[in-house]
CSV table of C-alpha atoms in Angstrom, one decimal:
chain,number,residue,atom,x,y,z
F,16,MET,CA,11.6,128.7,-122.1
F,17,THR,CA,11.5,130.6,-125.4
F,18,GLU,CA,10.2,129.2,-128.6
F,19,LEU,CA,9.1,130.4,-132.0
F,20,ASP,CA,5.6,128.9,-132.3
F,21,THR,CA,5.3,127.7,-135.9
F,22,SER,CA,2.3,125.4,-135.4
F,23,GLU,CA,-0.7,127.7,-135.5
F,24,THR,CA,0.3,131.3,-135.9
F,25,ILE,CA,3.6,133.2,-135.9
F,26,GLY,CA,4.5,134.6,-132.6
F,27,LEU,CA,6.4,134.2,-129.5
F,28,ARG,CA,5.5,132.0,-126.6
F,29,MET,CA,7.4,132.2,-123.3
F,30,THR,CA,6.7,130.8,-119.9
F,31,ARG,CA,8.3,131.5,-116.5
F,32,GLN,CA,7.7,130.2,-113.0
F,33,LEU,CA,7.9,133.0,-110.4
F,34,PRO,CA,8.1,132.7,-106.6
F,35,ALA,CA,5.0,134.8,-105.7
F,36,THR,CA,1.2,134.6,-105.8
F,37,PRO,CA,-0.7,135.5,-109.0
F,38,GLU,CA,-2.0,138.6,-107.3
F,39,GLU,CA,1.6,139.8,-106.3
F,40,VAL,CA,2.9,139.0,-109.8
F,41,PHE,CA,0.0,140.7,-111.6
F,42,ASP,CA,0.4,143.8,-109.4
F,43,ALA,CA,4.1,144.0,-109.8
F,44,TYR,CA,3.7,143.5,-113.6
F,45,THR,CA,1.2,146.3,-114.0
F,46,ASP,CA,2.2,148.8,-111.3
F,47,ALA,CA,4.4,151.6,-112.7
F,48,GLU,CA,6.5,152.1,-109.6
F,49,GLN,CA,7.3,148.4,-109.2
F,50,GLN,CA,8.0,148.1,-113.0
F,51,LYS,CA,10.6,150.9,-112.7
F,52,ILE,CA,12.4,148.7,-110.3
F,53,TRP,CA,12.3,145.3,-111.9
F,54,PHE,CA,12.5,146.4,-115.5
F,55,SER,CA,16.1,147.6,-115.0
F,56,ILE,CA,17.0,145.4,-112.0
F,57,LEU,CA,19.5,143.3,-114.0
F,58,ASP,CA,21.1,146.2,-116.0
F,59,GLU,CA,24.8,146.3,-115.3
F,60,GLU,CA,25.1,149.8,-116.7
F,61,PRO,CA,22.6,152.5,-115.7
F,62,GLY,CA,20.4,153.4,-118.7
F,63,ILE,CA,17.1,155.1,-119.4
F,64,VAL,CA,13.9,153.6,-118.3
F,65,GLU,CA,10.6,155.4,-118.3
F,66,ILE,CA,7.3,153.7,-117.4
F,67,GLU,CA,3.8,155.1,-117.5
F,68,VAL,CA,0.7,153.0,-116.8
F,69,ASP,CA,-3.0,153.8,-117.1
F,70,LEU,CA,-4.5,150.4,-116.1
F,71,ARG,CA,-8.0,150.4,-117.5
F,72,VAL,CA,-9.5,149.0,-120.7
F,73,GLY,CA,-8.6,151.4,-123.5
F,74,GLY,CA,-5.7,152.8,-121.3
F,75,THR,CA,-2.1,152.4,-122.2
F,76,GLN,CA,1.2,151.4,-120.7
F,77,LYS,CA,4.3,153.0,-122.2
F,78,ALA,CA,7.8,151.8,-121.6
F,79,VAL,CA,10.8,153.6,-122.9
F,80,TRP,CA,14.3,152.2,-122.5
F,81,GLY,CA,17.8,152.2,-123.9
F,82,PRO,CA,21.4,152.8,-123.0
F,83,ASP,CA,21.2,156.5,-123.9
F,84,ARG,CA,18.9,159.2,-125.3
F,85,ASP,CA,20.0,158.5,-128.9
F,86,THR,CA,19.2,154.8,-128.7
F,87,LEU,CA,15.8,154.4,-127.3
F,88,PHE,CA,13.3,151.6,-127.7
F,89,THR,CA,9.6,152.2,-127.0
F,90,GLU,CA,6.7,149.9,-126.4
F,91,VAL,CA,3.1,151.1,-126.0
F,92,GLN,CA,0.6,148.6,-124.9
F,93,THR,CA,-3.1,149.3,-125.1
F,94,PHE,CA,-5.2,147.3,-122.6
F,95,LEU,CA,-7.9,145.3,-124.3
F,96,GLU,CA,-8.8,143.0,-121.4
F,97,ILE,CA,-7.9,143.2,-117.7
F,98,ASP,CA,-8.8,140.2,-115.5
F,99,ARG,CA,-6.8,140.6,-112.3
F,100,PRO,CA,-5.0,138.3,-111.4
F,101,HIS,CA,-5.5,135.9,-114.2
F,102,ARG,CA,-5.1,137.5,-117.6
F,103,LEU,CA,-4.1,140.6,-119.4
F,104,VAL,CA,-4.7,141.2,-123.1
F,105,THR,CA,-3.1,144.1,-124.9
F,106,GLU,CA,-2.2,145.4,-128.3
F,107,SER,CA,1.5,146.2,-128.4
F,108,THR,CA,3.2,148.7,-130.7
F,109,GLY,CA,7.0,148.5,-130.6
F,110,ASN,CA,9.4,151.2,-131.9
F,111,ASP,CA,13.1,150.6,-132.4
F,112,PRO,CA,15.7,153.4,-132.5
F,113,SER,CA,15.5,153.6,-136.3
F,114,GLY,CA,11.8,154.6,-136.1
F,115,GLN,CA,10.4,151.3,-137.4
F,116,THR,CA,7.1,150.1,-135.8
F,117,MET,CA,5.3,146.8,-135.4
F,118,THR,CA,1.9,146.2,-133.8
F,119,THR,CA,1.1,142.8,-132.3
F,120,HIS,CA,-1.4,141.1,-130.0
F,121,VAL,CA,-0.2,140.0,-126.5
F,122,VAL,CA,-1.9,137.7,-124.0
F,123,VAL,CA,-0.3,137.3,-120.6
F,124,THR,CA,-1.7,134.7,-118.2
F,125,PHE,CA,-0.9,134.3,-114.5
F,126,GLU,CA,-1.7,130.8,-113.2
F,127,PRO,CA,-1.1,129.4,-109.6
F,128,HIS,CA,1.5,126.7,-110.0
F,129,ASP,CA,3.8,124.8,-107.7
F,130,GLY,CA,3.4,127.3,-104.8
F,131,GLY,CA,4.1,130.3,-107.1
F,132,THR,CA,2.9,131.6,-110.4
F,133,LEU,CA,3.4,130.4,-113.9
F,134,VAL,CA,3.5,133.4,-116.3
F,135,THR,CA,2.8,132.7,-120.0
F,136,VAL,CA,3.3,135.3,-122.7
F,137,GLU,CA,1.8,134.7,-126.1
F,138,GLN,CA,2.4,137.3,-128.8
F,139,THR,CA,0.8,136.9,-132.2
F,140,GLY,CA,-0.6,139.1,-135.0
F,141,PHE,CA,2.2,139.7,-137.3
F,142,PRO,CA,1.2,141.7,-140.4
F,143,THR,CA,-0.4,139.4,-142.9
F,144,PRO,CA,-1.9,135.9,-143.4
F,145,GLU,CA,0.9,135.3,-145.9
F,146,MET,CA,3.3,135.8,-143.0
F,147,ARG,CA,1.5,133.1,-141.0
F,148,ASP,CA,1.5,130.8,-144.0
F,149,PHE,CA,5.1,131.4,-144.5
F,150,PHE,CA,6.0,130.3,-141.0
F,151,GLU,CA,3.5,127.4,-141.1
F,152,THR,CA,5.1,125.8,-144.1
F,153,MET,CA,7.3,123.1,-142.8
F,154,ALA,CA,9.5,123.2,-145.9
F,155,TRP,CA,10.3,126.7,-145.0
F,156,VAL,CA,11.3,126.0,-141.4
F,157,GLY,CA,14.6,124.4,-142.6
F,158,ALA,CA,15.2,127.3,-145.0
F,159,PHE,CA,14.6,129.7,-142.2
F,160,ASP,CA,17.5,128.1,-140.2
F,161,ARG,CA,19.7,128.3,-143.2
F,162,ILE,CA,18.9,131.9,-143.9
F,163,GLU,CA,19.5,132.7,-140.3
F,164,ALA,CA,22.9,131.1,-140.5
F,165,TYR,CA,23.6,133.0,-143.6
F,166,LEU,CA,22.6,136.3,-141.9
F,167,THR,CA,24.8,135.4,-138.9
F,168,ARG,CA,27.9,134.7,-140.9
F,169,ARG,CA,27.4,137.6,-143.3
Y,23,MET,CA,4.0,152.5,-142.2
Y,24,VAL,CA,6.3,152.4,-145.2
Y,25,GLN,CA,8.3,149.7,-143.4
Y,26,GLN,CA,5.2,147.7,-142.6
Y,27,GLN,CA,4.1,147.8,-146.2
Y,28,GLY,CA,7.5,146.6,-147.2
Y,29,LEU,CA,7.1,143.7,-144.8
Y,30,ASP,CA,3.7,142.9,-146.2
Y,31,ARG,CA,5.2,142.8,-149.7
Y,32,ALA,CA,7.9,140.5,-148.5
Y,33,PHE,CA,5.5,138.1,-146.9
Y,34,GLY,CA,3.3,138.2,-149.9
Y,35,ALA,CA,6.2,137.2,-152.0
Y,36,LEU,CA,6.9,134.4,-149.6
Y,37,ALA,CA,3.4,132.9,-150.0
Y,38,ASP,CA,4.5,131.1,-153.2
Y,39,GLU,CA,6.2,127.7,-152.9
Y,40,THR,CA,8.4,128.2,-155.9
Y,41,ARG,CA,9.7,131.5,-154.5
Y,42,ARG,CA,10.4,129.9,-151.1
Y,43,GLY,CA,12.3,127.2,-153.0
Y,44,ILE,CA,14.4,129.8,-154.7
Y,45,LEU,CA,15.2,131.4,-151.3
Y,46,THR,CA,16.1,128.0,-149.8
Y,47,ARG,CA,18.5,127.4,-152.7
Y,48,LEU,CA,20.0,130.9,-152.3
Y,49,GLY,CA,20.6,130.1,-148.6
Y,50,ASP,CA,23.4,127.9,-149.9
Y,51,GLY,CA,24.9,130.8,-151.9
Y,52,PRO,CA,24.3,132.9,-155.0
Y,53,ALA,CA,23.0,131.3,-158.2
Y,54,THR,CA,22.3,132.2,-161.8
Y,55,ILE,CA,18.8,132.2,-163.3
Y,56,THR,CA,19.7,129.0,-165.2
Y,57,GLU,CA,20.9,127.3,-162.0
Y,58,LEU,CA,17.7,128.2,-160.3
Y,59,ALA,CA,15.5,127.0,-163.2
Y,60,THR,CA,17.1,123.5,-163.4
Y,61,PRO,CA,15.9,121.9,-160.2
Y,62,ALA,CA,12.6,123.8,-160.3
Y,63,ASP,CA,12.0,122.3,-163.8
Y,64,MET,CA,10.8,125.7,-165.0
Y,65,THR,CA,11.5,128.0,-167.9
Y,66,LEU,CA,14.0,130.8,-167.6
Y,67,THR,CA,11.2,133.3,-168.2
Y,68,GLY,CA,9.1,131.7,-165.3
Y,69,ILE,CA,12.0,131.8,-162.9
Y,70,ARG,CA,12.9,135.3,-163.9
Y,71,LYS,CA,9.3,136.5,-163.1
Y,72,HIS,CA,9.6,134.9,-159.6
Y,73,VAL,CA,13.0,136.5,-159.1
Y,74,ASP,CA,11.5,139.9,-160.1
Y,75,VAL,CA,8.8,139.5,-157.4
Y,76,LEU,CA,11.4,138.6,-154.8
Y,77,GLU,CA,13.6,141.5,-155.8
Y,78,ALA,CA,10.8,144.0,-155.7
Y,79,ALA,CA,10.1,142.7,-152.1
Y,80,GLY,CA,13.7,143.2,-151.2
Y,81,LEU,CA,14.3,139.5,-150.5
Y,82,VAL,CA,16.9,139.0,-153.3
Y,83,THR,CA,19.3,141.2,-155.2
Y,84,THR,CA,20.4,140.5,-158.8
Y,85,GLU,CA,23.5,141.5,-160.7
Y,86,LYS,CA,24.4,141.1,-164.3
Y,87,VAL,CA,27.7,139.3,-164.7
Y,88,GLY,CA,28.5,139.1,-168.4
Y,89,ARG,CA,25.6,137.3,-170.0
Y,90,VAL,CA,24.2,135.8,-166.9
Y,91,ARG,CA,22.2,137.2,-164.0
Y,92,GLN,CA,23.5,136.4,-160.5
Y,93,VAL,CA,20.9,136.2,-157.8
Y,94,ARG,CA,21.7,136.3,-154.1
Y,95,LEU,CA,19.7,136.7,-150.9
Y,96,GLY,CA,18.8,140.3,-150.1
Y,97,THR,CA,19.0,140.5,-146.4
Y,98,GLU,CA,17.2,143.7,-145.7
Y,99,ARG,CA,13.6,142.4,-145.4
Y,100,LEU,CA,14.6,139.2,-143.7
Y,101,ASP,CA,16.6,141.3,-141.3
Y,102,ASP,CA,13.4,143.4,-140.6
Y,103,ALA,CA,11.3,140.4,-139.8
Y,104,MET,CA,14.1,138.8,-137.7
Y,105,ALA,CA,14.8,142.0,-136.0
Y,106,TRP,CA,11.2,142.3,-134.8
Y,107,ILE,CA,11.0,138.8,-133.4
Y,108,SER,CA,14.3,139.4,-131.8
Y,109,PHE,CA,13.2,142.8,-130.4
Y,110,TYR,CA,10.2,141.3,-128.6
Y,111,GLN,CA,12.1,138.2,-127.5
Y,112,ARG,CA,14.6,140.4,-125.8
Y,113,LEU,CA,11.9,142.6,-124.3
Y,114,TRP,CA,10.0,139.7,-122.8
Y,115,GLU,CA,13.2,138.1,-121.5
Y,116,ARG,CA,14.0,141.4,-119.9
Y,117,ARG,CA,10.6,141.5,-118.2
Y,118,LEU,CA,10.5,137.9,-117.1
Y,119,ASP,CA,14.2,137.9,-115.9
Y,120,GLY,CA,13.5,141.2,-114.1
Y,121,LEU,CA,10.4,139.9,-112.4
Y,122,GLU,CA,12.2,136.7,-111.3
Y,123,ALA,CA,15.1,138.7,-109.8
Y,124,TYR,CA,12.7,141.1,-108.1
Y,125,PHE,CA,10.7,138.4,-106.4
Y,126,THR,CA,13.8,136.3,-105.6
Y,127,LEU,CA,15.4,139.3,-103.9
Y,128,ARG,CA,12.2,140.1,-102.0
Y,129,ASN,CA,11.8,136.6,-100.8
Y,130,GLY,CA,15.4,136.5,-99.7
Y,131,ALA,CA,15.0,139.8,-97.8
Y,132,SER,CA,11.8,138.8,-96.0
Y,133,ASP,CA,13.1,135.4,-94.9
Y,134,GLY,CA,16.0,136.0,-92.5
Y,135,THR,CA,16.6,132.3,-91.9
Y,136,LYS,CA,17.8,131.7,-95.4
Y,137,GLY,CA,20.7,134.1,-95.0
Y,138,THR,CA,22.5,135.6,-98.0
Y,139,GLU,CA,22.8,132.6,-100.2
Y,140,SER,CA,23.0,133.6,-103.8
């Protein structure tokens, strides 16, 4: 499930049910060697994936990926809170191939659910209060759809 | 950081209801200053000021056509914001899909009785 959360703050909220215990999911999610496997497990074409993890508060996790050396995406997450196997709070800085960056706040929770683990990702903290106001305004939500349609058919 | 400042300016410009109204109208296609002023019940000068703010933020572009000024959506800033949401959406989908495939494969491999069903 993916949704743009427009009720409280702008951000992404995604959930996924996984067939493993919270401990297993937390460890696979944070361990560099396991990440190297699952991060590209569904790639049909081999690309570039580099993962470095320093799992401690104040430490960072760096992921670099892309189809080739000229088209690389980077995400560096700084760990703010580590509560194995329940919760992970980070500050994420993304870099796209054109060199733009964006820093946001990420909370990932791992809850036992239905014999497996329910993972919830909540990402918030886009640049300004105005941006939040912008997405909170219901009048704007319809406009956003229209502008998106406009951008798509451009 | 220049990009981030640009985004700040864009979202600052969007904090005003009249300016959001202008963008909504422009979502249907380009309009002149006069056409924008009519439904908003505002003076041409008032609308022009709002359009100037939106243009400085990169949210609209304007072009003089004869004696009128044609206003249309400037997509660069909107593209920026959309691009970041899209960037992270794809990243998290990649992670969650990857983890799901990883554990599904592992569970299949450790449970011989289930065979090789896909």
